[in-house]
Short mmCIF file of C-alpha atoms in Angstrom, two decimals:
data_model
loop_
_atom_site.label_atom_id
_atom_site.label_comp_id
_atom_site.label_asym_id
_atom_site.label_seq_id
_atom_site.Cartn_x
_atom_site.Cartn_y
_atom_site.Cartn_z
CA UNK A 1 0.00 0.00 0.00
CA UNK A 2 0.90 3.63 -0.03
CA UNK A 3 1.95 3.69 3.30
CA UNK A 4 4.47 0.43 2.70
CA UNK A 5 6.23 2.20 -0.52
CA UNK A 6 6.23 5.80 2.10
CA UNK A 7 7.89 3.46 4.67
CA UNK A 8 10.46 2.20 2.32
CA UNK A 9 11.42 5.37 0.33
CA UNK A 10 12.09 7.18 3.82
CA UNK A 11 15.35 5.66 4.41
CA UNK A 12 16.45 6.71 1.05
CA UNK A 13 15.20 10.15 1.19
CA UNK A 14 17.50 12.89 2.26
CA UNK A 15 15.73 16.42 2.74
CA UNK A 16 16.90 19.83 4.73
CA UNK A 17 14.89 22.41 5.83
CA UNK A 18 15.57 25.66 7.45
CA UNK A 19 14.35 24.50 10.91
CA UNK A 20 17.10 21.86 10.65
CA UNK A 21 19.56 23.16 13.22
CA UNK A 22 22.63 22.11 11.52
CA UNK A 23 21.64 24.65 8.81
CA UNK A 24 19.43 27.21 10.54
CA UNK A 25 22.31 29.97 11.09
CA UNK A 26 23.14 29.60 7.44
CA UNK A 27 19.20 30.42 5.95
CA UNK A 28 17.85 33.54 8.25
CA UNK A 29 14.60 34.48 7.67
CA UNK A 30 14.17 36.40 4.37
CA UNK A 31 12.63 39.19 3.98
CA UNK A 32 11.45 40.45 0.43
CA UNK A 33 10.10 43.42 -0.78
CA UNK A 34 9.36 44.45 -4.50
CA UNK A 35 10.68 47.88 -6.32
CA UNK A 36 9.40 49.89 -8.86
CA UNK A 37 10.40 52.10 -11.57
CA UNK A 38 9.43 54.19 -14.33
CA UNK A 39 10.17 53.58 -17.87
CA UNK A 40 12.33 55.92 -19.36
CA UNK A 41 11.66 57.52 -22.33
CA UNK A 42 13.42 55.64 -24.82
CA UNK A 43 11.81 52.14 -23.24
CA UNK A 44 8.17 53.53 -23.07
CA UNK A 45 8.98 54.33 -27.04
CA UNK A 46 10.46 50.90 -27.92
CA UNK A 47 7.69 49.15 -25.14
CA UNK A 48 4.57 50.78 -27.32
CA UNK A 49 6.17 50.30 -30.85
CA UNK A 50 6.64 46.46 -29.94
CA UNK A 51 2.98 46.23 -28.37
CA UNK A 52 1.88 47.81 -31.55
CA UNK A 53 3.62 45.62 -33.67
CA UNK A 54 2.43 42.26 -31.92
CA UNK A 55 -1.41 43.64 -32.31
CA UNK A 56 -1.19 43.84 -36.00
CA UNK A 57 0.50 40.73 -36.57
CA UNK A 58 -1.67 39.07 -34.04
CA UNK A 59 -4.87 40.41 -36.06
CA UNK A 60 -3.37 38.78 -39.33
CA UNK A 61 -3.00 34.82 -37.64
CA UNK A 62 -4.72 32.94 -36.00
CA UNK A 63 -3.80 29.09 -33.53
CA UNK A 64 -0.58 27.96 -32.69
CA UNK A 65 0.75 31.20 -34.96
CA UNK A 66 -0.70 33.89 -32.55
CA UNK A 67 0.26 32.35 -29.48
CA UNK A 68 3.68 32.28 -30.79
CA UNK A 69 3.75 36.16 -31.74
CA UNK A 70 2.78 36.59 -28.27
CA UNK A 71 5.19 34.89 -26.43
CA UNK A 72 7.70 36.86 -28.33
CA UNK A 73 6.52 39.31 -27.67
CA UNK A 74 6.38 39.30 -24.24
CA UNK A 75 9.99 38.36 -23.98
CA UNK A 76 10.82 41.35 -25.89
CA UNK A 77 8.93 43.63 -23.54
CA UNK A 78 11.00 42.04 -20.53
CA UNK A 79 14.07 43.40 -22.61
CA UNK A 80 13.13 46.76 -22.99
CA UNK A 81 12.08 46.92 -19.21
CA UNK A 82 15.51 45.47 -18.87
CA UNK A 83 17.51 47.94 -20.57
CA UNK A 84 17.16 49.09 -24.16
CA UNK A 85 20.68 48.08 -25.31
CA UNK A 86 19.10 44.17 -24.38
CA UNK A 87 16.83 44.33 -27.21
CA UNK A 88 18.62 46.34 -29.16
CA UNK A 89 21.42 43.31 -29.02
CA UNK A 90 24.15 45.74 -28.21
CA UNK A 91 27.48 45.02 -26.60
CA UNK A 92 29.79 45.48 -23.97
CA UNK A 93 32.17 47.86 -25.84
CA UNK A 94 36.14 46.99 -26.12
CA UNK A 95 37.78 47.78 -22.66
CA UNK A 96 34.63 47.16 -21.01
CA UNK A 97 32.26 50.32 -21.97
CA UNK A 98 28.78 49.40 -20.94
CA UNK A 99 25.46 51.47 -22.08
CA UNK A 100 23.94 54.01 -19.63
CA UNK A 101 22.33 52.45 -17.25
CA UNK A 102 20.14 55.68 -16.83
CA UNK A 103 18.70 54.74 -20.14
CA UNK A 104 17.05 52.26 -17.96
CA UNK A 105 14.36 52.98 -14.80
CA UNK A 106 15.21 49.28 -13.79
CA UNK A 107 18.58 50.01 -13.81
CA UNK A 108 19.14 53.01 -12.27
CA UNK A 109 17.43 51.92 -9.78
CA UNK A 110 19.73 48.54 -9.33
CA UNK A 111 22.82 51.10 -9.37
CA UNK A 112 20.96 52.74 -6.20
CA UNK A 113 20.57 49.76 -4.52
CA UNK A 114 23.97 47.96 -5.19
CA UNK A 115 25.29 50.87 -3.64
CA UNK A 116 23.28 50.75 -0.20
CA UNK A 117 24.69 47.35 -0.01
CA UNK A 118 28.12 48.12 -0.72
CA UNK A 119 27.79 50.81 1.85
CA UNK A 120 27.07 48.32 4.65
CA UNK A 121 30.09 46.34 3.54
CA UNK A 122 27.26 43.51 2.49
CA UNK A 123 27.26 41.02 -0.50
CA UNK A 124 24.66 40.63 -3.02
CA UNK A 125 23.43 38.08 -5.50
CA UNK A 126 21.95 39.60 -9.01
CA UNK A 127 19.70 37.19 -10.53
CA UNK A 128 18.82 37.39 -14.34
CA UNK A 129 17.23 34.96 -16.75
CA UNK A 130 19.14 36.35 -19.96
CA UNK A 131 23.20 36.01 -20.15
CA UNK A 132 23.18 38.61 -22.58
CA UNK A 133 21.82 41.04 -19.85
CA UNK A 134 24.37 39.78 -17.03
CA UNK A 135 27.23 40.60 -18.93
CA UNK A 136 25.04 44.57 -19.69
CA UNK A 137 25.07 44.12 -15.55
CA UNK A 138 28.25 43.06 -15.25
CA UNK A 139 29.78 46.19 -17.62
CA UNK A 140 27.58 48.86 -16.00
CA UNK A 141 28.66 47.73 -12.15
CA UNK A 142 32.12 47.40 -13.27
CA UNK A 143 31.85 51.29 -14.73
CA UNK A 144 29.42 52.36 -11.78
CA UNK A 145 31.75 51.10 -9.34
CA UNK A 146 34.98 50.91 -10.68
CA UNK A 147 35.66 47.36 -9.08
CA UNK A 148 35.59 43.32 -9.94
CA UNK A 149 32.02 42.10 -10.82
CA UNK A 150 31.42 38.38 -11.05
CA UNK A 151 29.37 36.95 -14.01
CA UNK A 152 28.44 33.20 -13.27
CA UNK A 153 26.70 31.68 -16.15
CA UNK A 154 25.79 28.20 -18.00
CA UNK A 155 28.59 28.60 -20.03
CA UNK A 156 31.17 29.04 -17.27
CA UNK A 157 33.61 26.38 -16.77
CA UNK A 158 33.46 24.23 -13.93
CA UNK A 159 37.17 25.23 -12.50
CA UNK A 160 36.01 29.08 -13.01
CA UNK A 161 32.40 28.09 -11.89
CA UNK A 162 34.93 27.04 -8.42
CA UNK A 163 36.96 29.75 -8.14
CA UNK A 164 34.03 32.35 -8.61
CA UNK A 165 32.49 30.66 -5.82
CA UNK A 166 35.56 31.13 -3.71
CA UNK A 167 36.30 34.61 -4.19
CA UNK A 168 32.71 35.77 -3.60
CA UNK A 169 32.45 33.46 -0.08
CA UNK A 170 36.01 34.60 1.08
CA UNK A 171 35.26 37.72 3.95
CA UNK A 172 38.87 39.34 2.82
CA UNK A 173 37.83 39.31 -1.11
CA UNK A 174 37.52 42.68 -2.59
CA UNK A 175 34.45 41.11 -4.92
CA UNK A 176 30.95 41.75 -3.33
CA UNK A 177 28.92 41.15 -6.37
CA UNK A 178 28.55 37.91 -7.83
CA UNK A 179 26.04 38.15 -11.10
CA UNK A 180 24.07 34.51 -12.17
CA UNK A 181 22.14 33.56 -14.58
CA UNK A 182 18.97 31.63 -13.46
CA UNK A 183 19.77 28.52 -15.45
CA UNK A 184 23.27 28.18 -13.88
CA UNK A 185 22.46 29.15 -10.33
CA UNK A 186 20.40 25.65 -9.78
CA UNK A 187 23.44 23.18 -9.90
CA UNK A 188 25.55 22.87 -6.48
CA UNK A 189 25.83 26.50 -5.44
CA UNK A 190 26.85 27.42 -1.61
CA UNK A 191 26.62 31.18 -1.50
CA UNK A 192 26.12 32.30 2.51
CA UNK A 193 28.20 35.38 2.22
CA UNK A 194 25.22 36.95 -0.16
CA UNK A 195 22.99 39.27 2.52
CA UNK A 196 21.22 40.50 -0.36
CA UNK A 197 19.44 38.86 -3.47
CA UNK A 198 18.14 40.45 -6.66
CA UNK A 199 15.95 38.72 -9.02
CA UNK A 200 16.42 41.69 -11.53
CA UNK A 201 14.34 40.14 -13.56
CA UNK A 202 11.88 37.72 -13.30
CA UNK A 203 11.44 33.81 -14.96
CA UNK A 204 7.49 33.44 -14.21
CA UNK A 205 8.41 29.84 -12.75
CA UNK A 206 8.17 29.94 -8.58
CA UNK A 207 10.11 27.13 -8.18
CA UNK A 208 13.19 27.98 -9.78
CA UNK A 209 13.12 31.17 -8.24
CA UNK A 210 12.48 30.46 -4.66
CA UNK A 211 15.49 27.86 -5.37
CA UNK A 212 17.56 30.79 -6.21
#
């Protein structure tokens, strides 16, 4: 019965929670709270040309077509309330120049925030679903801050995926900011030394969040 096959999977089951009190000083209580920003200009321009756009091509198909036009949609709208140079697919220039991050609500206000935390001589976690826009982060805090970001992504290699860890957990490293990509921050990670977490922007799936 189901009780039988509970009984036997038991022993076999490992699972820690945060009123375990071998972990319990590692996972404090959280506490979240949500910010928001204005568009700037240039986004509220690109945000109501690509709204525009979908509706017309929406009204011209119809099934599996239109749902597709609108899930692109809506991933392009999450890049222009990222930060125009996202959608616009531009890069970080040679020696590290990095778009204005004032060209962005959502990232002016991360600049603010990144340096409350610095302030308190704190650590913080940036979470982002796109690589693309972690190294955008990555270029702007460098320029904002004029000190060693961290960019941990699914295409990092394991040895650097180690030695990123490292320097971000060790209290006499000069790197407070480690930047991950959702995708790569699900695999193995042990980051204590983070007081603060971003989710700059947001994956629409819970569990994969809350993980992170």
């Amino acid at each position: 019965g189901r009780s039988e096959l509970g009984e036997l999977c038991n022993s076999f089951i490992l699972r820690r929670t945060k009123t375990d009190p071998t972990i319990a000083a590692d996972l404090p209580e959280k506490l979240e709270t949500r910010e928001y920003t204005h568009l700037t200009s240039e986004q509220a321009e690109l945000y109501e040309n690509c709204v525009n756009r979908m509706l017309h091509a929406v009204e011209e198909s119809e099934g599996i077509h239109r749902r597709g036009l609108v899930l692109a949609a809506l991933i392009k709208l999450k890049q222009i309330c990222n930060h125009p140079a996202q959608l616009l697919k531009e890069t970080v220039g040679e020696g590290g120049g990095a778009p204005n991050p004032s060209r962005s609500g959502k990232c002016t206000r991360l600049m603010e925030m990144v340096d409350e935390v610095l302030s308190e001589g704190e650590r913080c976690l940036i979470f982002t679903q796109f690589r693309q826009m972690g190294h955008l982060l990555a270029a702007m805090l460098r320029q904002h801050l004029g000190r060693g970001v961290l960019f941990l992504h699914g295409g990092t290699p394991q040895k650097a995926r180690e030695k990123m860890v490292e320097e971000f957990q060790n209290p006499q490293g000069d790197v407070p900011i480690l930047i991950v990509s959702l995708k790569a921050g699900g695999v193995g990670l042990n980051l204590t030394a983070a007081t603060h977490v971003f989710h700059f922007d947001r994956w629409w799936n819970p569990a994969v969040e809350n993980q992170a």
